PDB file of C-alpha atoms in Angstrom:
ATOM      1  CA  UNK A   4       0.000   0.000   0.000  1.00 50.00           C
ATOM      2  CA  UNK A   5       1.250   3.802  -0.779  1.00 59.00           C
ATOM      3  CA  UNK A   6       1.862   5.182   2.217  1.00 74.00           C
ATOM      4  CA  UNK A   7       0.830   8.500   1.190  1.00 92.00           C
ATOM      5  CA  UNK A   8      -2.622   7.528   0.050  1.00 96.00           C
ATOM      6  CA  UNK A   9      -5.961   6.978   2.422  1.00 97.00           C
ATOM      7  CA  UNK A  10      -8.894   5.470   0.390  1.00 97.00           C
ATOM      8  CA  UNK A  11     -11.120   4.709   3.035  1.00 97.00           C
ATOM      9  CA  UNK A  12     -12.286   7.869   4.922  1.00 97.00           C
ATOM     10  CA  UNK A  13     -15.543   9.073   7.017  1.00 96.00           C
ATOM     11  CA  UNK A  14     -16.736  12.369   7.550  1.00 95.00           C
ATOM     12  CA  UNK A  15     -19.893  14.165   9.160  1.00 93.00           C
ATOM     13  CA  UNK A  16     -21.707  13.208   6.242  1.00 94.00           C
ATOM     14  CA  UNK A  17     -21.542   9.971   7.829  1.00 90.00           C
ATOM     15  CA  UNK A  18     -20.241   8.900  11.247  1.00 88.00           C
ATOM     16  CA  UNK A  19     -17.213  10.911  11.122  1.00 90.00           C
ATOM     17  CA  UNK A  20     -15.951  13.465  13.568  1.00 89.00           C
ATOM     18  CA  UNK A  21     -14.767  15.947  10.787  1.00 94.00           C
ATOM     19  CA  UNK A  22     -16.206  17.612   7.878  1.00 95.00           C
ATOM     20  CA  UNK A  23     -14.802  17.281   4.462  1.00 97.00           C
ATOM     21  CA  UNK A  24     -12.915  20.688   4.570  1.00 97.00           C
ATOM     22  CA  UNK A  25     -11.517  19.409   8.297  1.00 97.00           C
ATOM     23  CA  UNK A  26     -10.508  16.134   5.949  1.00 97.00           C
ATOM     24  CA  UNK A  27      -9.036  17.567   3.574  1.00 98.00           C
ATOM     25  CA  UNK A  28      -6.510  19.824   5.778  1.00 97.00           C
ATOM     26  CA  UNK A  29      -5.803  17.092   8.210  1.00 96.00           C
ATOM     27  CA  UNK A  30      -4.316  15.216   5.498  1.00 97.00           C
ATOM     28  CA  UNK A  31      -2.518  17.816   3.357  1.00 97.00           C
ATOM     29  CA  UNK A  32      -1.241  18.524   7.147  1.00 96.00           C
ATOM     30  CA  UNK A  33       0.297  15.030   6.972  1.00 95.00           C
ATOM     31  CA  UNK A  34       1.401  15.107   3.385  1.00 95.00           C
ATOM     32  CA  UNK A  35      -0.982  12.990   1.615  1.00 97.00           C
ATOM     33  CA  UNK A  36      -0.654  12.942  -1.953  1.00 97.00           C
ATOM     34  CA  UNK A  37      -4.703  11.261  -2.606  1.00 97.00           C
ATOM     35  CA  UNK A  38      -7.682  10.358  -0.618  1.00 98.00           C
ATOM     36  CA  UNK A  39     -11.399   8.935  -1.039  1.00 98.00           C
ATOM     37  CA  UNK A  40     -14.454  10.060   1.167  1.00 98.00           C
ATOM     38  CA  UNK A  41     -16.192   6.943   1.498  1.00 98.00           C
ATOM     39  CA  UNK A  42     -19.407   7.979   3.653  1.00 96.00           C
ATOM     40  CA  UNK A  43     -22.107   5.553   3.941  1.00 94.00           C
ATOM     41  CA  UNK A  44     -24.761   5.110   1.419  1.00 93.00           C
ATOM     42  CA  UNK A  45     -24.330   9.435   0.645  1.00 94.00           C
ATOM     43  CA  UNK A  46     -21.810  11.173  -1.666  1.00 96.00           C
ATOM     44  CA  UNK A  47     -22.292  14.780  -0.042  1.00 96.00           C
ATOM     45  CA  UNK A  48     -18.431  14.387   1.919  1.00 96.00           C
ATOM     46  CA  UNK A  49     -17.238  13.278  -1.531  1.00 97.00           C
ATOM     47  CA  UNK A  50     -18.417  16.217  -3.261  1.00 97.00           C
ATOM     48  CA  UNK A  51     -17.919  18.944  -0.411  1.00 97.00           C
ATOM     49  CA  UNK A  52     -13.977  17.227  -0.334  1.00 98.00           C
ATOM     50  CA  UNK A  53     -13.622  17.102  -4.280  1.00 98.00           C
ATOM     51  CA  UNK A  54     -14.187  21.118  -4.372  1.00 97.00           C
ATOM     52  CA  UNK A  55     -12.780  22.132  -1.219  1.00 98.00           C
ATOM     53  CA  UNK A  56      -9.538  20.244  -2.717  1.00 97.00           C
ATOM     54  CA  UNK A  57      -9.668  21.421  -6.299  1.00 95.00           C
ATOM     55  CA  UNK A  58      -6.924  24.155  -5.391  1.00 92.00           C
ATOM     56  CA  UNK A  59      -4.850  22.295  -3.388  1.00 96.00           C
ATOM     57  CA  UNK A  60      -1.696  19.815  -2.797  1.00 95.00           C
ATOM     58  CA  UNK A  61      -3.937  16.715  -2.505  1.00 98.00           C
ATOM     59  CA  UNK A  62      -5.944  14.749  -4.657  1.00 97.00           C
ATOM     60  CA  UNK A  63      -9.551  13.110  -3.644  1.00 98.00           C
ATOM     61  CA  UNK A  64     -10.961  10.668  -5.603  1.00 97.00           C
ATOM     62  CA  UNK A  65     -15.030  10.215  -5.157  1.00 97.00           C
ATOM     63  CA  UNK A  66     -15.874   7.145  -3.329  1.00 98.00           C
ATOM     64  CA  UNK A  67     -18.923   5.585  -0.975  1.00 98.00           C
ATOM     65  CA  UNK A  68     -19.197   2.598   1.445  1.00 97.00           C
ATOM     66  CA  UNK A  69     -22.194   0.539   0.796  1.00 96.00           C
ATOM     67  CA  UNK A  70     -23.456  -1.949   3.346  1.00 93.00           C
ATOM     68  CA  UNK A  71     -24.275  -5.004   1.042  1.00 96.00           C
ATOM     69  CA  UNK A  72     -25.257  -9.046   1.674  1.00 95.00           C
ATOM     70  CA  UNK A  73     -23.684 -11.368  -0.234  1.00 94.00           C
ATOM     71  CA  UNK A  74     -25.860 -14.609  -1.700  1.00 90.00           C
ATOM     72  CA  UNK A  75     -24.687 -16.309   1.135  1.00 89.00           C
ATOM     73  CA  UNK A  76     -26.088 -14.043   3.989  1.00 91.00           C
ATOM     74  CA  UNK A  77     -22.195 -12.320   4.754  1.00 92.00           C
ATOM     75  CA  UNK A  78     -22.969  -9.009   5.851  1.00 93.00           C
ATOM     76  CA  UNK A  79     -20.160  -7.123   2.991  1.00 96.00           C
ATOM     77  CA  UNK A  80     -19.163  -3.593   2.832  1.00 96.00           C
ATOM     78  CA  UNK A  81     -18.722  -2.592  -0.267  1.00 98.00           C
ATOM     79  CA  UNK A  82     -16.393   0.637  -1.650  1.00 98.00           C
ATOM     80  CA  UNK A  83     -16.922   2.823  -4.806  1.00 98.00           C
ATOM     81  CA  UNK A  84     -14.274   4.888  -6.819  1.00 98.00           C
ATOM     82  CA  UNK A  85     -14.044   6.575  -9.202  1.00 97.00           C
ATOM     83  CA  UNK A  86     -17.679   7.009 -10.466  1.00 98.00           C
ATOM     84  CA  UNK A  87     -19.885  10.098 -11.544  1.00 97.00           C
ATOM     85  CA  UNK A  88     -21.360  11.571  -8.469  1.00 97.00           C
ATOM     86  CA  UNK A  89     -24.654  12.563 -10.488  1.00 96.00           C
ATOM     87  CA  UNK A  90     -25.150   8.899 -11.890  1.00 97.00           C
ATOM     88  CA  UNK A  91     -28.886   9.192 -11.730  1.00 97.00           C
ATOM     89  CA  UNK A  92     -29.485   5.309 -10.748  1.00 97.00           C
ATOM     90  CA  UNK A  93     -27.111   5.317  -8.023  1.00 97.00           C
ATOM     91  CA  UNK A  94     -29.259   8.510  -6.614  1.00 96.00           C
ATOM     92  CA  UNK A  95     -32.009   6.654  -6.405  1.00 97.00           C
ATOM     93  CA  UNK A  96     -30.971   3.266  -5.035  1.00 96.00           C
ATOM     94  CA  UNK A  97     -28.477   5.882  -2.326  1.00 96.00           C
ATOM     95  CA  UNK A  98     -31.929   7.328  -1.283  1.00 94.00           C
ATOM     96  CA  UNK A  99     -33.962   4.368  -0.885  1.00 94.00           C
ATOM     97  CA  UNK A 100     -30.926   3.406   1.292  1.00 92.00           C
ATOM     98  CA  UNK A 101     -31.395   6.481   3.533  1.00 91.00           C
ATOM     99  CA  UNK A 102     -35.296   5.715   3.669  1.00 92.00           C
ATOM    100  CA  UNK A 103     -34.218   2.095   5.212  1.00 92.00           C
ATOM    101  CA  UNK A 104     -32.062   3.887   7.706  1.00 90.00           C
ATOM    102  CA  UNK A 105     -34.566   6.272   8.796  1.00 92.00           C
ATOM    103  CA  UNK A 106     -36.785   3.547   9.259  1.00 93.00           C
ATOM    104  CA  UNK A 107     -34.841   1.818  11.400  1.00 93.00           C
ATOM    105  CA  UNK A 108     -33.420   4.557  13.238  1.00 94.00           C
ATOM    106  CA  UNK A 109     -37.035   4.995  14.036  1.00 95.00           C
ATOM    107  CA  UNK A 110     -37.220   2.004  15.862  1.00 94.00           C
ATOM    108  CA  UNK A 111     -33.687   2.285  17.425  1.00 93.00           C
ATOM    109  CA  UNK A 112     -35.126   5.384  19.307  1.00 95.00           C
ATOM    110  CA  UNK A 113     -38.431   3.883  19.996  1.00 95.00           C
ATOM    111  CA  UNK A 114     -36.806   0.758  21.772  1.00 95.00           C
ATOM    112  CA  UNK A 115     -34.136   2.917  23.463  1.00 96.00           C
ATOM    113  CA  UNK A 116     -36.622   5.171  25.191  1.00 96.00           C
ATOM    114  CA  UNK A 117     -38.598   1.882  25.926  1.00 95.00           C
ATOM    115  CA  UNK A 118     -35.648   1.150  27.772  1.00 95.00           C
ATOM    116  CA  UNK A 119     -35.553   4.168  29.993  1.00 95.00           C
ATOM    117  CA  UNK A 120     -32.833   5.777  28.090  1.00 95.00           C
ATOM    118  CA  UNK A 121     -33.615   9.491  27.599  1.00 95.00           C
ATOM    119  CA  UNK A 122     -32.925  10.266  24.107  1.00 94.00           C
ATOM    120  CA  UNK A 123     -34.693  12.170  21.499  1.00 93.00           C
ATOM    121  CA  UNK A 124     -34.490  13.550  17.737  1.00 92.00           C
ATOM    122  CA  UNK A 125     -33.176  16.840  18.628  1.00 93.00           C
ATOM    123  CA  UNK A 126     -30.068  14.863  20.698  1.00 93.00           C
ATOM    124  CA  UNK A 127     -29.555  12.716  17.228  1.00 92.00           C
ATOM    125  CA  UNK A 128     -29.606  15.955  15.271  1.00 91.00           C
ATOM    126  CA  UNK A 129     -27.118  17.611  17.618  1.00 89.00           C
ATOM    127  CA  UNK A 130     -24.139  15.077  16.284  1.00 87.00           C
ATOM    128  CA  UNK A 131     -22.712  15.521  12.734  1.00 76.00           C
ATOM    129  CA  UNK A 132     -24.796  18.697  12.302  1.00 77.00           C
ATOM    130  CA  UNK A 133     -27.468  16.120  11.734  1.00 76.00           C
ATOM    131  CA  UNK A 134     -26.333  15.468   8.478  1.00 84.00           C
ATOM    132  CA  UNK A 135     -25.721  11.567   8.953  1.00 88.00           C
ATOM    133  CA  UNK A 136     -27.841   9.063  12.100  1.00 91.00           C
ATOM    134  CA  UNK A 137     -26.852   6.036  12.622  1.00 88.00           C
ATOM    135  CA  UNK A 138     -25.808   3.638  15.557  1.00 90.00           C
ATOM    136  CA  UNK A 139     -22.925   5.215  16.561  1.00 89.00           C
ATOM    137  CA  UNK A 140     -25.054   8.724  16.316  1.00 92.00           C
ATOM    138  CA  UNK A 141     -26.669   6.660  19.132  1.00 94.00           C
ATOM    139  CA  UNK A 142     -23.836   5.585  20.941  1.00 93.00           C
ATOM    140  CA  UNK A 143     -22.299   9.309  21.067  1.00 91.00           C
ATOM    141  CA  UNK A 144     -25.545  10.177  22.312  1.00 95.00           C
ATOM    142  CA  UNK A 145     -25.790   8.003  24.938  1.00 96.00           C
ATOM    143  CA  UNK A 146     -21.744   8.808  25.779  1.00 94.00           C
ATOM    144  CA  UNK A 147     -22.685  12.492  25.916  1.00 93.00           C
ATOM    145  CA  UNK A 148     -25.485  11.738  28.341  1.00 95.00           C
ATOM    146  CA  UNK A 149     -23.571  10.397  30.415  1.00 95.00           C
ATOM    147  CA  UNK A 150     -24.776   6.198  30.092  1.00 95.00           C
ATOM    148  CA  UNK A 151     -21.583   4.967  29.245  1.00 94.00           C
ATOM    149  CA  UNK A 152     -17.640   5.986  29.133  1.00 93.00           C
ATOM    150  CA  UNK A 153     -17.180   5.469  25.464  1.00 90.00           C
ATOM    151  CA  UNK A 154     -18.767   4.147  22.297  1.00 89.00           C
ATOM    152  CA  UNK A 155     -17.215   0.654  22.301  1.00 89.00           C
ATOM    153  CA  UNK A 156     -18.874   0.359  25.831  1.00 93.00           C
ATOM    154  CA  UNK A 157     -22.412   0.982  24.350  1.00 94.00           C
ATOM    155  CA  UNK A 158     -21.896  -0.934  21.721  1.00 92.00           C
ATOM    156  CA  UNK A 159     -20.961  -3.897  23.792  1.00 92.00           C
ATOM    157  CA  UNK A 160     -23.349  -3.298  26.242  1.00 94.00           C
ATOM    158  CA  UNK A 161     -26.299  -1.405  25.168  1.00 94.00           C
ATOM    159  CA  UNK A 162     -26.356  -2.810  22.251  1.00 93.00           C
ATOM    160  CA  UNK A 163     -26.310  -6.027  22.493  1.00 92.00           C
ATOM    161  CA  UNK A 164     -29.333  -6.141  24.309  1.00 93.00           C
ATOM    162  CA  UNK A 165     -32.143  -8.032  22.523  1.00 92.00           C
ATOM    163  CA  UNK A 166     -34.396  -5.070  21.895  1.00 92.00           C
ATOM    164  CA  UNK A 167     -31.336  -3.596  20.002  1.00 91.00           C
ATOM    165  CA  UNK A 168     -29.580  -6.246  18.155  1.00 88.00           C
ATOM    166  CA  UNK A 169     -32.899  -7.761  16.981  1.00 90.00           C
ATOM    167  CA  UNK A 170     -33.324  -4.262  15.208  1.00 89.00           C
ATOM    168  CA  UNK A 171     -31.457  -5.345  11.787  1.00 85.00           C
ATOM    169  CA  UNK A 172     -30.462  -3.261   9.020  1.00 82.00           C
ATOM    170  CA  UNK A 173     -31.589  -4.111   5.396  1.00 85.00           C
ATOM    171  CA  UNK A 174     -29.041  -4.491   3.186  1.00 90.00           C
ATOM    172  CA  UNK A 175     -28.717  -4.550  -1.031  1.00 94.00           C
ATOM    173  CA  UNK A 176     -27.720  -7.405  -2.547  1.00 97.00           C
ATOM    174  CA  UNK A 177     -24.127  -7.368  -3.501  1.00 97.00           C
ATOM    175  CA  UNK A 178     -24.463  -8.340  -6.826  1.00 97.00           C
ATOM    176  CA  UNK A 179     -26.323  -5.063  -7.326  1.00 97.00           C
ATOM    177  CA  UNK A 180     -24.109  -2.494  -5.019  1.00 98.00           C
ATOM    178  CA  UNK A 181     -21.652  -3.655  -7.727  1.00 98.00           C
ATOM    179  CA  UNK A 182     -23.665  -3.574 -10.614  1.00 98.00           C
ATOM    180  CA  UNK A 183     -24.701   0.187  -9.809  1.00 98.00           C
ATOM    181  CA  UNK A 184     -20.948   1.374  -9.355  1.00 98.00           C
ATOM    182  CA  UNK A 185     -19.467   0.085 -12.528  1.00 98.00           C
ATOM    183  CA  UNK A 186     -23.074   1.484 -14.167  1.00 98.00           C
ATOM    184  CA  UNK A 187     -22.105   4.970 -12.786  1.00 98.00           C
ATOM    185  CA  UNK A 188     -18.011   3.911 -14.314  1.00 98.00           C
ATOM    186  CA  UNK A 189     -16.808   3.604 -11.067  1.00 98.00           C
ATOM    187  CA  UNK A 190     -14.739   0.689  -9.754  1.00 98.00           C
ATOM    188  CA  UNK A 191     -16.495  -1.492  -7.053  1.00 98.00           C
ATOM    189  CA  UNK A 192     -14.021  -2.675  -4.173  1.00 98.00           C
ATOM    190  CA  UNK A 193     -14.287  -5.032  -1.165  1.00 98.00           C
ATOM    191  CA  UNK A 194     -13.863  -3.538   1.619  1.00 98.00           C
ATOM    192  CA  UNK A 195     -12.141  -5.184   5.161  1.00 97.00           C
ATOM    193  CA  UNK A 196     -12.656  -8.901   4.712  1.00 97.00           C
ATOM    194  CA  UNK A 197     -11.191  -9.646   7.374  1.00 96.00           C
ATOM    195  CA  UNK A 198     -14.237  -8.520   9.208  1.00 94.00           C
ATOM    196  CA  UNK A 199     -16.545 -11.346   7.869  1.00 94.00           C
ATOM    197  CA  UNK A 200     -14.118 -14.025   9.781  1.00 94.00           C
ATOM    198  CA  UNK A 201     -16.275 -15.388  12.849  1.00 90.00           C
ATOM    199  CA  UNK A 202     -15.647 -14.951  16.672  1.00 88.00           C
ATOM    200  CA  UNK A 203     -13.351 -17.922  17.324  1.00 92.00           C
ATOM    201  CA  UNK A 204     -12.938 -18.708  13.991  1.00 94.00           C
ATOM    202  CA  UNK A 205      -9.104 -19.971  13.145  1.00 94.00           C
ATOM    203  CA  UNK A 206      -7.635 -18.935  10.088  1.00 93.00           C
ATOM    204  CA  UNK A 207      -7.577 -22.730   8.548  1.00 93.00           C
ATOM    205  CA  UNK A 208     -11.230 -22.703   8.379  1.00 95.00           C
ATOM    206  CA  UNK A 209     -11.359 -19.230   7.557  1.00 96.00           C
ATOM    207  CA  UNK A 210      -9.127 -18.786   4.456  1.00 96.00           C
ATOM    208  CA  UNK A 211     -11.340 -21.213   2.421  1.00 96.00           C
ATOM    209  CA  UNK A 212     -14.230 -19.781   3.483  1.00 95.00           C
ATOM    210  CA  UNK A 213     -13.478 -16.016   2.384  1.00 97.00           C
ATOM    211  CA  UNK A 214     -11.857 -17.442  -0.840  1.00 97.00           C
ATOM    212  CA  UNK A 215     -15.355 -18.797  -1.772  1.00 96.00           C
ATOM    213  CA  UNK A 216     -17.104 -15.240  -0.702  1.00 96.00           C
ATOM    214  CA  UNK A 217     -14.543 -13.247  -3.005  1.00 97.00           C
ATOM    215  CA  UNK A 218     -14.474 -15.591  -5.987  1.00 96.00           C
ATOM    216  CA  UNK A 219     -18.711 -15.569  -5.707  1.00 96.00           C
ATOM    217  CA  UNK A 220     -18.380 -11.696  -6.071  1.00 97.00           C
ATOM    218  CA  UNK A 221     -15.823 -11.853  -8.665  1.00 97.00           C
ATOM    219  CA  UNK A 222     -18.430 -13.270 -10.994  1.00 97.00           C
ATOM    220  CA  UNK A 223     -20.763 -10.686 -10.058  1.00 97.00           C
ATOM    221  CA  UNK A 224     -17.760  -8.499 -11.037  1.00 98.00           C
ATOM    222  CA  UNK A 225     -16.071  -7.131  -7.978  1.00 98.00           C
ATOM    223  CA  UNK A 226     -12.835  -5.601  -8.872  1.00 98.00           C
ATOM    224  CA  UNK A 227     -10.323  -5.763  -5.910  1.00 98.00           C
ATOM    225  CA  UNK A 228     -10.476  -5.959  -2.247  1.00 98.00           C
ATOM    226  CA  UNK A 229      -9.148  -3.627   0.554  1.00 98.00           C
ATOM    227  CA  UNK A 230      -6.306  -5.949   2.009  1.00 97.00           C
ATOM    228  CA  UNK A 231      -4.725  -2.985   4.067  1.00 96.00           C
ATOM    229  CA  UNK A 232      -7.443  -2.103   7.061  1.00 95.00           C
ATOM    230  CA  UNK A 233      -7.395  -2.189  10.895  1.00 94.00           C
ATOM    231  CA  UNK A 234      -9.081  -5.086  11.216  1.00 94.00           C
ATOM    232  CA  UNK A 235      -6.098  -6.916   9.458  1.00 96.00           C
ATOM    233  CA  UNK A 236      -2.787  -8.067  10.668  1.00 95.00           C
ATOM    234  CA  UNK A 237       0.482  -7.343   8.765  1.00 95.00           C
ATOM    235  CA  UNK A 238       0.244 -11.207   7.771  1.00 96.00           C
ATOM    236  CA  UNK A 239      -3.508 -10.989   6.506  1.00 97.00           C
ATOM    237  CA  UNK A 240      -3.083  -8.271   4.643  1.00 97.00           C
ATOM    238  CA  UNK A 241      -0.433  -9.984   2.660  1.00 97.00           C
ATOM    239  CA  UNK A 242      -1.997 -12.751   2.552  1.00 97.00           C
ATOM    240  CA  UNK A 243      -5.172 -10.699   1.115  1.00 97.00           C
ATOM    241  CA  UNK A 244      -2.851  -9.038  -1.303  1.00 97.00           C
ATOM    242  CA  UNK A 245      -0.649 -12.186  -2.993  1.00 97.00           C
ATOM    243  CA  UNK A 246      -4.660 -13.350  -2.904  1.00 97.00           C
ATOM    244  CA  UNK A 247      -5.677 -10.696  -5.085  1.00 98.00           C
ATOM    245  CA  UNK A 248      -2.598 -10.013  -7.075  1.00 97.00           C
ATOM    246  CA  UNK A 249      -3.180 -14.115  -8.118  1.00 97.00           C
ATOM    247  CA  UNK A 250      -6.497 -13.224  -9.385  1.00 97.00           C
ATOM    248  CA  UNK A 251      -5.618  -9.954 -11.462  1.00 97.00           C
ATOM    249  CA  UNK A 252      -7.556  -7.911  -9.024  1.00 98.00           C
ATOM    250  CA  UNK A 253      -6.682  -4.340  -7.786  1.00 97.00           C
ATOM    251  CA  UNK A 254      -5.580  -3.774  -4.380  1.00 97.00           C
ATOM    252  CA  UNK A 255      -6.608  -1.352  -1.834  1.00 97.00           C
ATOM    253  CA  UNK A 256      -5.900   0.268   1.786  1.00 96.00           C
ATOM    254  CA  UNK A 257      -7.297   2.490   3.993  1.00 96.00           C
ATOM    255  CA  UNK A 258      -7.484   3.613   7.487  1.00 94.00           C
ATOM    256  CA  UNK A 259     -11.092   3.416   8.055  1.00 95.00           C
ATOM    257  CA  UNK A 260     -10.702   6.844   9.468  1.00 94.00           C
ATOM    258  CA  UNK A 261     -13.273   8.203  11.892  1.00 90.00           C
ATOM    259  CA  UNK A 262     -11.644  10.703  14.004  1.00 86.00           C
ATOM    260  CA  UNK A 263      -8.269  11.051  15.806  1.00 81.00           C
ATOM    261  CA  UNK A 264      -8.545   9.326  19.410  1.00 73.00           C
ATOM    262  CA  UNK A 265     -10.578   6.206  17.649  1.00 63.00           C
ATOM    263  CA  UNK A 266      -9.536   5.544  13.806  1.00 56.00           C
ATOM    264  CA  UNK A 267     -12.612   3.097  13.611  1.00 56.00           C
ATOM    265  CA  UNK A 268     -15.920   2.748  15.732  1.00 51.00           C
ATOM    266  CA  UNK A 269     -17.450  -0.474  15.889  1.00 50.00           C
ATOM    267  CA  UNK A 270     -19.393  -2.282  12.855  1.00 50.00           C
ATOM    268  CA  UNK A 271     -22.669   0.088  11.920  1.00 56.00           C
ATOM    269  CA  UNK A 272     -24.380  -2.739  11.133  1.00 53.00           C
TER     270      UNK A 272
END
């Protein structure tokens, strides 16, 4: 991976700390030569980045993260480059994603003030200048109000209650997340694998397993996979990259960055 080069980024267009203009700095700060804003299921960071950076010493590329299920039932994140931001049938399918969310972030409030928490719209709307809820909207929420230390702590406790976890999030198909990125030109990526590998799982059992979930979304056209990420060891992500490199597929990296004191918050989904 180029050291100089972040292509997996959040902002407060999603469930990032900083706006794309706060992006953009912190990395020309750090001598970055390219980035991608790759907010979920919304291209607003990408676009706010894109002409912030027009006049300056970095490039950004437009990207998005889209929360996808594979034919199998893996929950799969998938990233977009490189694609026109006004692609008319990405829109529409990035909207009818934001409907889903506000649906369910409907009930996430419902069954947290079932639960005695007291939280309300206005509190969600307070975080990211409203511009992006999601869970860990909630769990900053719940931080601010003083329920728990940190985010990872609601997340492992809050959350996993029943009345929260059995609040599920609807994914597209990943045959289509793909289809609609390489429709708008764009280049469709995997992102993290490593991620999809079971509690307990060892990496015998797991290495055949993820081989079969990549080569399924190669036929649906996937075009490389994110082998540098957090959630991979030094040893995965080469393993992930002679994997891909094998296969004549391009390979990625990125930081999964969130904000400074926690580069990643806990899986959205």
């Amino acid at each position: 991976m180029l050291l100089d080069c972040d292509y997996h980024i959040h902002t407060t267009f999603s469930d990032g700390v900083k706006t794309p203009e706060e992006i953009v700095d912190w990395y020309i700060q750090r001598r970055y030569s390219t980035i991608a804003i790759t907010d979920h299921d919304g291209l607003e960071g990408s676009v706010a980045a894109i002409s912030y950076a027009r006049e300056k010493a970095i490039t950004v590329i437009p990207g998005i993260e889209l929360s996808t299920v594979d034919e199998y039932g893996n929950t799969v994140h998938m990233l977009g480059y490189s694609f026109d931001l006004e692609n008319e049938e990405l829109q529409a399918a990035l909207f009818e994603a934001r409907m889903e969310r506000a649906k369910r972030n409907d009930k996430f409030l419902k069954a947290l003030q079932k639960m005695g928490y007291d939280v309300c719209i206005d509190d969600l709307l307070e975080i990211n200048d409203g511009h992006f809820v999601g869970k860990p909207t909630f769990a900053r929420v719940l931080v601010k109000k003083g329920y728990a230390q940190s985010v990872k702590e609601v997340f492992r406790t809050v959350f996993s209650r029943p009345e929260i976890s059995s609040v599920k999030k609807k994914h597209m198909p990943s045959a289509r997340a793909i289809s609609l990125i390489h429709r708008a030109g764009g280049m469709a990526v995997m992102a993290h694998p490593m991620e999809i590998r079971q509690k307990n799982e060892t990496l015998e059992t797991f290495r055949p397993r993820i081989t079969n979930v990549i080569e399924r979304l190669m036929d649906s056209g996937v075009d490389g996979i994110e082998c540098w990420h957090p959630s991979a060891t030094f040893y995965d992500s080469q393993w992930l990259r002679d994997f891909a490199r094998a296969r004549d597929m391009t390979v990625t990296g990125g930081s999964d960055f969130h904000s400074e004191n926690e580069r990643r918050f806990e899986n959205e989904d």
